[in-house]
Amino acid sequence: MMFFKAMIIEMTNLEEEYDSLIESQRWLEENKDLFSDIALVLFPQNNLYSKIQNQAGIDAEVFINKIGEINNRVREVFSKLAVRHSAYISPGMVLEYCNKNFYRTGWLFNSRGELVLKQRQIFLSKDERRFNLARGNEILLEDTELGKIGFMLGTDCYYPEVGRFLALEGADIILAPSSIKGNLWKQLAGVWSQVQQNQFIALEAAGSGQSLIHAPCEISPFKTGIISPVDEEYGGQIEKPAAYLQRLKKRKRIVGQMEIIEGAVEMEKLRWIRKNYPLKRYLNSRLYHKSGRESLLPGRVSDD
Amino acid sequence: MTELDNIKNWLFLKYLYWQGRPSRIKKYLNKNTLAEKRKTSVSNKGKVKVGAVQLEMKVYQKVMDFVDKMNEITAQAAAEGVDLLVFPEYNLLQLIGLLPGISDKVKNETESIDDLLNGVGEGVKITEILCYIGPVIQEISSTIFSQLAEKYNLSIMAGSGMLPAEENKIYNIAYLFGADGRFIGKQKKVHLMPVEEEWGLKTGEELNVYSTSLASVALPVCMDATYFETFRILSNKGAEIIMIPVANPEPEYNYWTAMRGIWGRVQESKVYGIKSTMIGSFFNYKFTGQAGIYAPLELTLDQSGILSEAESWNREEIVTAELDLKALKECRKKTDLDDNLEFWERYFPQVYYYI
């Protein structure tokens, strides 16, 4: 597929565990015309579990059962949405319980309502480690008519090896739900930076930041690396990025309780940039092997 | 080639070496002292003042004209108290003007390197020309920067040039000199641009960190900053300051594309980064800036990761900043990093056999 439209939906004012799902369903039903030509939709990392997570002293078995209930509900809602709108839809991340471990897992449904991709977060934040979440250690991609789709979840965006291995495995489109806190420069150091050094498209649903659809600079408006949103009045290329992102906040389209970012993704342009600036080709694998795996692992800084 | 041609070539090279002989350069610099010798700045306070040069590309027909320019810039940096001065990529290539006739051709922006090579002779490669003149450029530039470093008492990363090493293979190599004039080390570019590959350049297979009296430093070149692997390996090897000389062939300057390399790598690897830039034109290549000095977000006042940047992208400047190594060490200690050895074991080495 040469061209498709993608959308990121930001849900505002979420508090109760099921309200967000009910609200999503209702909103999507009311605004189904918005989706008439959208092929890929991403929801952000959600707060579906906050109510049960905040219950002190909750029994482990009860907790696990509640997670299962919530996840079944998510599956039901989003599976139907995907079929209704003939689109690939990701509810962002769910909390998965498997083999006595909890994972943060990205889900993707195809237009037949099938759950076709489940990707576990690979690197955890300090809080996630404190909650004893387990890590995924595999990169999975779904080969679709849009391109190969993969996930970059939460703090994975700050580990460049995740983007690199996604790219080397053939990823074309990355779904990146997160709720990372920090300023806009910190946000740019994540998914934007990964997109530039790996030449893929990314939908970043940044709960606390600015949701963006990314692409390599050369194939984006004003060479910013951001397909959507866009400030058409952007006058030059020397404005500092954080200032531009701040202006983009006003460019979100607000429909009811949702803010949406919508953009056209031209896969032919992606193929063009990869062919003309083949970054993967110039990786120096002899150097990396000679240096050894240990030298490439994060956080092995020698301060001696 | 006849025996007479060989003799002429030998004599010509001898002449060039004579033009750039150490005693001549020393005498010239002694007569042209533009600033006082810096007082020795020891990094026991853990602070290093660095300077990144944004320099307009010129091609020099005379060695002393190049010496003049480098002297002017180094003196200015010394006057500003710079401990470590960083010149851009292809700085040493400017001496290719020592070859007769090159200078005029380089200034012609409609002329390409292929046009030059076709004019020289059929089938002539750029690497052959560089192999011929390269040893002269290496020796002369080493003399110049060694003497400048000692004269003004500051460390100098001389920028890079396309120069021969190991059986006449051409690499893009950057050089580092200490404040005592001693040659400290060099770094071959390890990730090429497509045009460099077309020209026949080779890639280095090692990344070096040099422990100096100022800090542990590294000097990968330009495109090397596009790949996180460069900075990850260097920071794990102990690099605190990573210098990136750049000559970015981007005819229209764009802040976003210029930001893609060193800024992102500094955030990933928690090091200080210094970017020096070549500007102007070389044949039909146009280079644009912007030189800058970068740090982890939390070490910058506005959390932007930018300590200092050139005011322009197309004018000569020296950008300076003071780097606090103790603060960097603290920042690294506070940085939360996760470990996932299983993930790496699964994907390394096979994923890097992509090519």
Short mmCIF file of C-alpha atoms in Angstrom, two decimals, chain A:
data_model
loop_
_atom_site.label_atom_id
_atom_site.label_comp_id
_atom_site.label_asym_id
_atom_site.label_seq_id
_atom_site.Cartn_x
_atom_site.Cartn_y
_atom_site.Cartn_z
CA MET A 1 0.00 0.00 0.00
CA MET A 2 1.52 3.30 -1.12
CA PHE A 3 -0.43 5.69 1.03
CA PHE A 4 -2.67 5.47 4.06
CA LYS A 5 -4.04 7.71 6.74
CA ALA A 6 -3.22 7.18 10.37
CA MET A 7 -4.71 8.63 13.49
CA ILE A 8 -3.74 9.03 17.12
CA ILE A 9 -6.54 9.58 19.57
CA GLU A 10 -5.87 11.19 22.90
CA MET A 11 -8.49 10.63 25.51
CA THR A 12 -8.82 13.41 28.01
CA ASN A 13 -10.18 13.38 31.53
CA LEU A 14 -9.98 9.67 32.09
CA GLU A 15 -10.44 8.55 35.62
CA GLU A 16 -12.55 5.46 36.05
CA GLU A 17 -11.45 2.10 34.79
CA TYR A 18 -14.31 1.31 32.49
CA ASP A 19 -15.35 4.84 31.70
CA SER A 20 -12.56 5.24 29.22
CA LEU A 21 -13.64 2.17 27.33
CA ILE A 22 -17.28 3.12 27.36
CA GLU A 23 -16.38 6.67 26.46
CA SER A 24 -14.18 5.48 23.59
CA GLN A 25 -16.94 3.31 22.24
CA ARG A 26 -19.51 6.04 22.48
CA TRP A 27 -17.25 8.66 20.95
CA LEU A 28 -16.20 6.40 18.12
CA GLU A 29 -19.84 5.55 17.40
CA GLU A 30 -20.81 9.22 17.33
CA ASN A 31 -17.89 10.16 15.14
CA LYS A 32 -17.58 7.15 12.89
CA ASP A 33 -17.39 9.38 9.81
CA LEU A 34 -13.98 10.54 10.98
CA PHE A 35 -12.71 7.06 10.35
CA SER A 36 -14.05 6.54 6.90
CA ASP A 37 -10.62 6.54 5.33
CA ILE A 38 -8.35 5.83 8.28
CA ALA A 39 -6.30 2.65 8.06
CA LEU A 40 -4.41 2.71 11.37
CA VAL A 41 -5.46 4.08 14.77
CA LEU A 42 -3.49 4.28 17.98
CA PHE A 43 -4.81 5.02 21.43
CA PRO A 44 -2.36 6.12 24.13
CA GLN A 45 -1.20 4.25 27.19
CA ASN A 46 -4.30 4.20 29.27
CA ASN A 47 -5.16 4.29 32.93
CA LEU A 48 -7.44 1.31 32.87
CA TYR A 49 -5.79 -0.35 35.85
CA SER A 50 -5.15 2.64 38.08
CA LYS A 51 -8.21 2.00 40.21
CA ILE A 52 -7.23 -1.53 41.12
CA GLN A 53 -3.53 -0.72 41.27
CA ASN A 54 -4.24 1.93 43.89
CA GLN A 55 -6.18 -0.44 46.09
CA ALA A 56 -3.89 -1.12 49.04
CA GLY A 57 -3.84 -4.70 50.29
CA ILE A 58 -5.77 -6.09 47.34
CA ASP A 59 -5.54 -9.86 47.17
CA ALA A 60 -3.20 -11.08 44.44
CA GLU A 61 -5.71 -13.49 42.95
CA VAL A 62 -8.41 -10.84 42.94
CA PHE A 63 -5.98 -8.44 41.28
CA ILE A 64 -5.11 -10.94 38.57
CA ASN A 65 -8.75 -11.73 37.95
CA LYS A 66 -9.63 -8.04 37.68
CA ILE A 67 -6.86 -7.52 35.14
CA GLY A 68 -8.21 -10.44 33.16
CA GLU A 69 -11.70 -8.91 33.20
CA ILE A 70 -10.42 -5.54 32.05
CA ASN A 71 -8.34 -7.08 29.29
CA ASN A 72 -11.27 -9.15 28.04
CA ARG A 73 -13.33 -6.00 27.90
CA VAL A 74 -10.57 -4.19 25.99
CA ARG A 75 -10.34 -7.06 23.55
CA GLU A 76 -14.09 -7.07 23.00
CA VAL A 77 -14.36 -3.31 22.49
CA PHE A 78 -11.37 -2.82 20.24
CA SER A 79 -11.91 -5.97 18.22
CA LYS A 80 -15.38 -4.71 17.31
CA LEU A 81 -14.05 -1.23 16.61
CA ALA A 82 -11.47 -2.62 14.21
CA VAL A 83 -14.13 -4.53 12.31
CA ARG A 84 -16.59 -1.62 12.37
CA HIS A 85 -14.05 0.79 10.90
CA SER A 86 -12.06 -1.67 8.76
CA ALA A 87 -8.85 -0.45 10.28
CA TYR A 88 -5.88 -1.65 12.28
CA ILE A 89 -6.50 -0.43 15.81
CA SER A 90 -4.25 -0.46 18.82
CA PRO A 91 -5.63 0.23 22.29
CA GLY A 92 -2.09 1.11 23.34
CA MET A 93 -0.71 -0.99 26.16
CA VAL A 94 -2.42 -3.46 28.42
CA LEU A 95 -1.20 -5.07 31.61
CA GLU A 96 -0.69 -8.72 30.79
CA TYR A 97 -0.43 -11.53 33.30
CA CYS A 98 1.31 -14.66 32.05
CA ASN A 99 3.22 -17.46 33.79
CA LYS A 100 3.23 -15.61 37.10
CA ASN A 101 4.65 -12.46 35.50
CA PHE A 102 3.16 -9.07 34.71
CA TYR A 103 4.12 -7.36 31.47
CA ARG A 104 3.25 -4.12 29.74
CA THR A 105 2.08 -5.34 26.37
CA GLY A 106 1.09 -3.55 23.19
CA TRP A 107 -1.87 -4.97 21.28
CA LEU A 108 -2.86 -4.56 17.64
CA PHE A 109 -6.14 -5.68 16.06
CA ASN A 110 -6.59 -6.10 12.33
CA SER A 111 -9.66 -5.12 10.34
CA ARG A 112 -11.15 -8.56 10.94
CA GLY A 113 -11.03 -7.94 14.68
CA GLU A 114 -8.22 -10.45 15.25
CA LEU A 115 -5.55 -9.71 17.81
CA VAL A 116 -2.56 -10.07 15.51
CA LEU A 117 0.30 -8.53 17.45
CA LYS A 118 1.27 -8.64 21.09
CA GLN A 119 4.56 -7.02 22.03
CA ARG A 120 5.95 -6.84 25.56
CA GLN A 121 7.88 -3.81 26.79
CA ILE A 122 11.59 -4.61 26.75
CA PHE A 123 13.18 -2.05 29.07
CA LEU A 124 11.43 -0.92 32.25
CA SER A 125 11.37 2.33 34.15
CA LYS A 126 12.40 2.47 37.80
CA ASP A 127 8.76 2.43 38.91
CA GLU A 128 7.95 -0.51 36.67
CA ARG A 129 10.85 -2.47 38.14
CA ARG A 130 9.65 -1.52 41.60
CA PHE A 131 6.27 -3.03 40.74
CA ASN A 132 8.13 -6.18 39.65
CA LEU A 133 6.99 -6.08 36.07
CA ALA A 134 8.78 -8.52 33.81
CA ARG A 135 10.57 -7.64 30.59
CA GLY A 136 9.87 -8.82 27.10
CA ASN A 137 12.94 -9.95 25.20
CA GLU A 138 11.62 -10.39 21.71
CA ILE A 139 10.72 -8.08 18.86
CA LEU A 140 7.60 -9.09 16.98
CA LEU A 141 6.26 -7.56 13.80
CA GLU A 142 2.98 -7.93 11.95
CA ASP A 143 3.32 -7.94 8.19
CA THR A 144 0.33 -5.99 6.88
CA GLU A 145 -0.74 -4.41 3.63
CA LEU A 146 0.35 -1.06 5.17
CA GLY A 147 3.83 -2.34 5.92
CA LYS A 148 5.47 -4.21 8.79
CA ILE A 149 4.13 -2.88 12.07
CA GLY A 150 5.88 -3.11 15.42
CA PHE A 151 5.75 -1.51 18.85
CA MET A 152 8.06 0.68 20.89
CA LEU A 153 6.51 0.77 24.34
CA GLY A 154 6.96 3.28 27.12
CA THR A 155 10.61 3.74 28.05
CA ASP A 156 11.76 1.52 25.15
CA CYS A 157 11.95 4.76 23.16
CA TYR A 158 14.98 5.81 25.24
CA TYR A 159 16.90 2.65 24.37
CA PRO A 160 18.22 3.10 20.84
CA GLU A 161 18.86 -0.62 20.46
CA VAL A 162 15.09 -1.21 20.44
CA GLY A 163 14.68 1.03 17.40
CA ARG A 164 17.77 -0.41 15.76
CA PHE A 165 16.66 -4.02 16.13
CA LEU A 166 13.13 -3.13 15.03
CA ALA A 167 14.61 -1.57 11.89
CA LEU A 168 16.93 -4.49 11.21
CA GLU A 169 14.04 -6.89 11.61
CA GLY A 170 12.24 -4.92 8.90
CA ALA A 171 9.83 -2.62 10.72
CA ASP A 172 8.19 0.10 8.62
CA ILE A 173 5.65 1.53 11.08
CA ILE A 174 6.11 1.79 14.82
CA LEU A 175 3.34 2.27 17.36
CA ALA A 176 4.67 4.07 20.42
CA PRO A 177 2.21 4.56 23.26
CA SER A 178 3.75 6.09 26.37
CA SER A 179 3.15 8.44 29.25
CA ILE A 180 6.65 9.68 29.76
CA LYS A 181 6.94 12.83 31.81
CA GLY A 182 9.34 15.55 30.94
CA ASN A 183 9.72 18.52 28.70
CA LEU A 184 9.40 18.55 24.94
CA TRP A 185 13.16 18.22 24.47
CA LYS A 186 13.03 15.00 26.44
CA GLN A 187 10.27 13.80 24.18
CA LEU A 188 12.37 14.56 21.09
CA ALA A 189 15.19 12.49 22.55
CA GLY A 190 12.88 9.46 22.39
CA VAL A 191 10.76 8.44 19.42
CA TRP A 192 11.80 11.33 17.15
CA SER A 193 15.47 10.46 17.60
CA GLN A 194 14.76 6.77 16.98
CA VAL A 195 12.87 7.53 13.77
CA GLN A 196 15.72 9.65 12.39
CA GLN A 197 18.40 7.05 12.94
CA ASN A 198 16.29 4.11 11.76
CA GLN A 199 14.14 5.50 8.96
CA PHE A 200 10.70 4.25 9.86
CA ILE A 201 7.34 5.89 10.46
CA ALA A 202 6.14 6.19 14.07
CA LEU A 203 2.84 7.02 15.71
CA GLU A 204 3.65 8.39 19.14
CA ALA A 205 0.71 8.60 21.51
CA ALA A 206 2.41 10.54 24.26
CA GLY A 207 -0.05 10.76 27.11
CA SER A 208 1.86 13.47 28.97
CA GLY A 209 3.56 15.06 25.99
CA GLN A 210 2.61 15.92 22.46
CA SER A 211 1.29 13.10 20.31
CA LEU A 212 2.97 13.08 16.93
CA ILE A 213 3.22 11.15 13.70
CA HIS A 214 6.91 10.94 12.83
CA ALA A 215 8.88 10.28 9.66
CA PRO A 216 12.46 10.80 8.49
CA CYS A 217 13.07 14.55 8.16
CA GLU A 218 13.52 14.47 4.38
CA ILE A 219 9.96 13.25 3.79
CA SER A 220 8.16 15.44 6.30
CA PRO A 221 6.83 19.01 6.05
CA PHE A 222 9.61 21.58 6.57
CA LYS A 223 11.96 18.64 7.21
CA THR A 224 10.97 18.62 10.88
CA GLY A 225 10.52 14.87 11.04
CA ILE A 226 6.88 15.40 12.02
CA ILE A 227 4.10 14.54 9.55
CA SER A 228 1.30 15.60 11.86
CA PRO A 229 0.31 17.91 13.33
CA VAL A 230 1.75 20.66 11.15
CA ASP A 231 1.89 24.40 11.47
CA GLU A 232 1.48 25.54 7.88
CA GLU A 233 2.68 28.99 8.88
CA TYR A 234 6.06 27.65 9.98
CA GLY A 235 8.28 30.24 8.42
CA GLY A 236 11.73 28.78 8.53
CA GLN A 237 13.90 25.92 9.51
CA ILE A 238 15.90 27.58 12.22
CA GLU A 239 13.30 27.78 14.94
CA LYS A 240 14.20 25.67 17.95
CA PRO A 241 12.23 22.39 17.95
CA ALA A 242 10.69 22.70 21.40
CA ALA A 243 9.17 26.07 20.45
CA TYR A 244 7.67 24.51 17.32
CA LEU A 245 6.23 21.61 19.27
CA GLN A 246 4.70 24.03 21.74
CA ARG A 247 2.87 25.73 18.85
CA LEU A 248 1.73 22.36 17.54
CA LYS A 249 -0.26 21.82 20.72
CA LYS A 250 -2.77 24.28 19.34
CA ARG A 251 -3.02 22.30 16.12
CA LYS A 252 -4.74 19.30 17.62
CA ARG A 253 -8.23 18.69 16.44
CA ILE A 254 -10.64 18.43 19.31
CA VAL A 255 -13.77 16.40 18.86
CA GLY A 256 -15.81 16.07 22.01
CA GLN A 257 -13.60 14.63 24.73
CA MET A 258 -10.99 13.45 22.30
CA GLU A 259 -8.07 15.14 20.68
CA ILE A 260 -7.04 13.65 17.41
CA ILE A 261 -3.92 13.82 15.31
CA GLU A 262 -4.37 12.62 11.79
CA GLY A 263 -1.84 12.33 9.02
CA ALA A 264 -1.18 10.82 5.63
CA VAL A 265 1.62 8.31 5.49
CA GLU A 266 3.23 7.89 2.09
CA MET A 267 5.10 4.64 2.09
CA GLU A 268 6.55 5.34 -1.34
CA LYS A 269 8.39 8.32 0.14
CA LEU A 270 9.72 6.10 2.90
CA ARG A 271 11.04 3.67 0.32
CA TRP A 272 12.60 6.58 -1.56
CA ILE A 273 14.50 7.90 1.44
CA ARG A 274 15.69 4.45 2.40
CA LYS A 275 17.00 3.91 -1.11
CA ASN A 276 18.70 7.30 -1.44
CA TYR A 277 20.06 7.54 2.10
CA PRO A 278 20.54 3.89 3.04
CA LEU A 279 21.53 4.27 6.68
CA LYS A 280 21.32 0.54 7.39
CA ARG A 281 23.80 -0.14 4.64
CA TYR A 282 26.51 1.82 6.43
CA LEU A 283 26.21 0.09 9.78
CA ASN A 284 29.67 -1.20 10.65
CA SER A 285 29.01 -4.71 11.84
CA ARG A 286 32.71 -5.62 11.85
CA LEU A 287 33.33 -2.80 14.30
CA TYR A 288 30.43 -3.81 16.54
CA HIS A 289 31.54 -7.44 16.63
CA LYS A 290 35.12 -6.48 17.24
CA SER A 291 34.06 -4.16 20.07
CA GLY A 292 32.02 -6.96 21.61
CA ARG A 293 28.49 -7.14 22.93
CA GLU A 294 29.46 -5.85 26.37
CA SER A 295 30.60 -2.55 24.85
CA LEU A 296 27.16 -2.04 23.32
CA LEU A 297 25.05 -2.75 26.40
CA PRO A 298 23.43 0.24 28.08
CA GLY A 299 24.88 1.61 31.28
CA ARG A 300 28.28 -0.01 31.21
CA VAL A 301 30.01 3.36 31.54
CA SER A 302 33.46 3.16 33.05
CA ASP A 303 34.06 6.14 35.30
CA ASP A 304 37.56 5.06 36.32
#
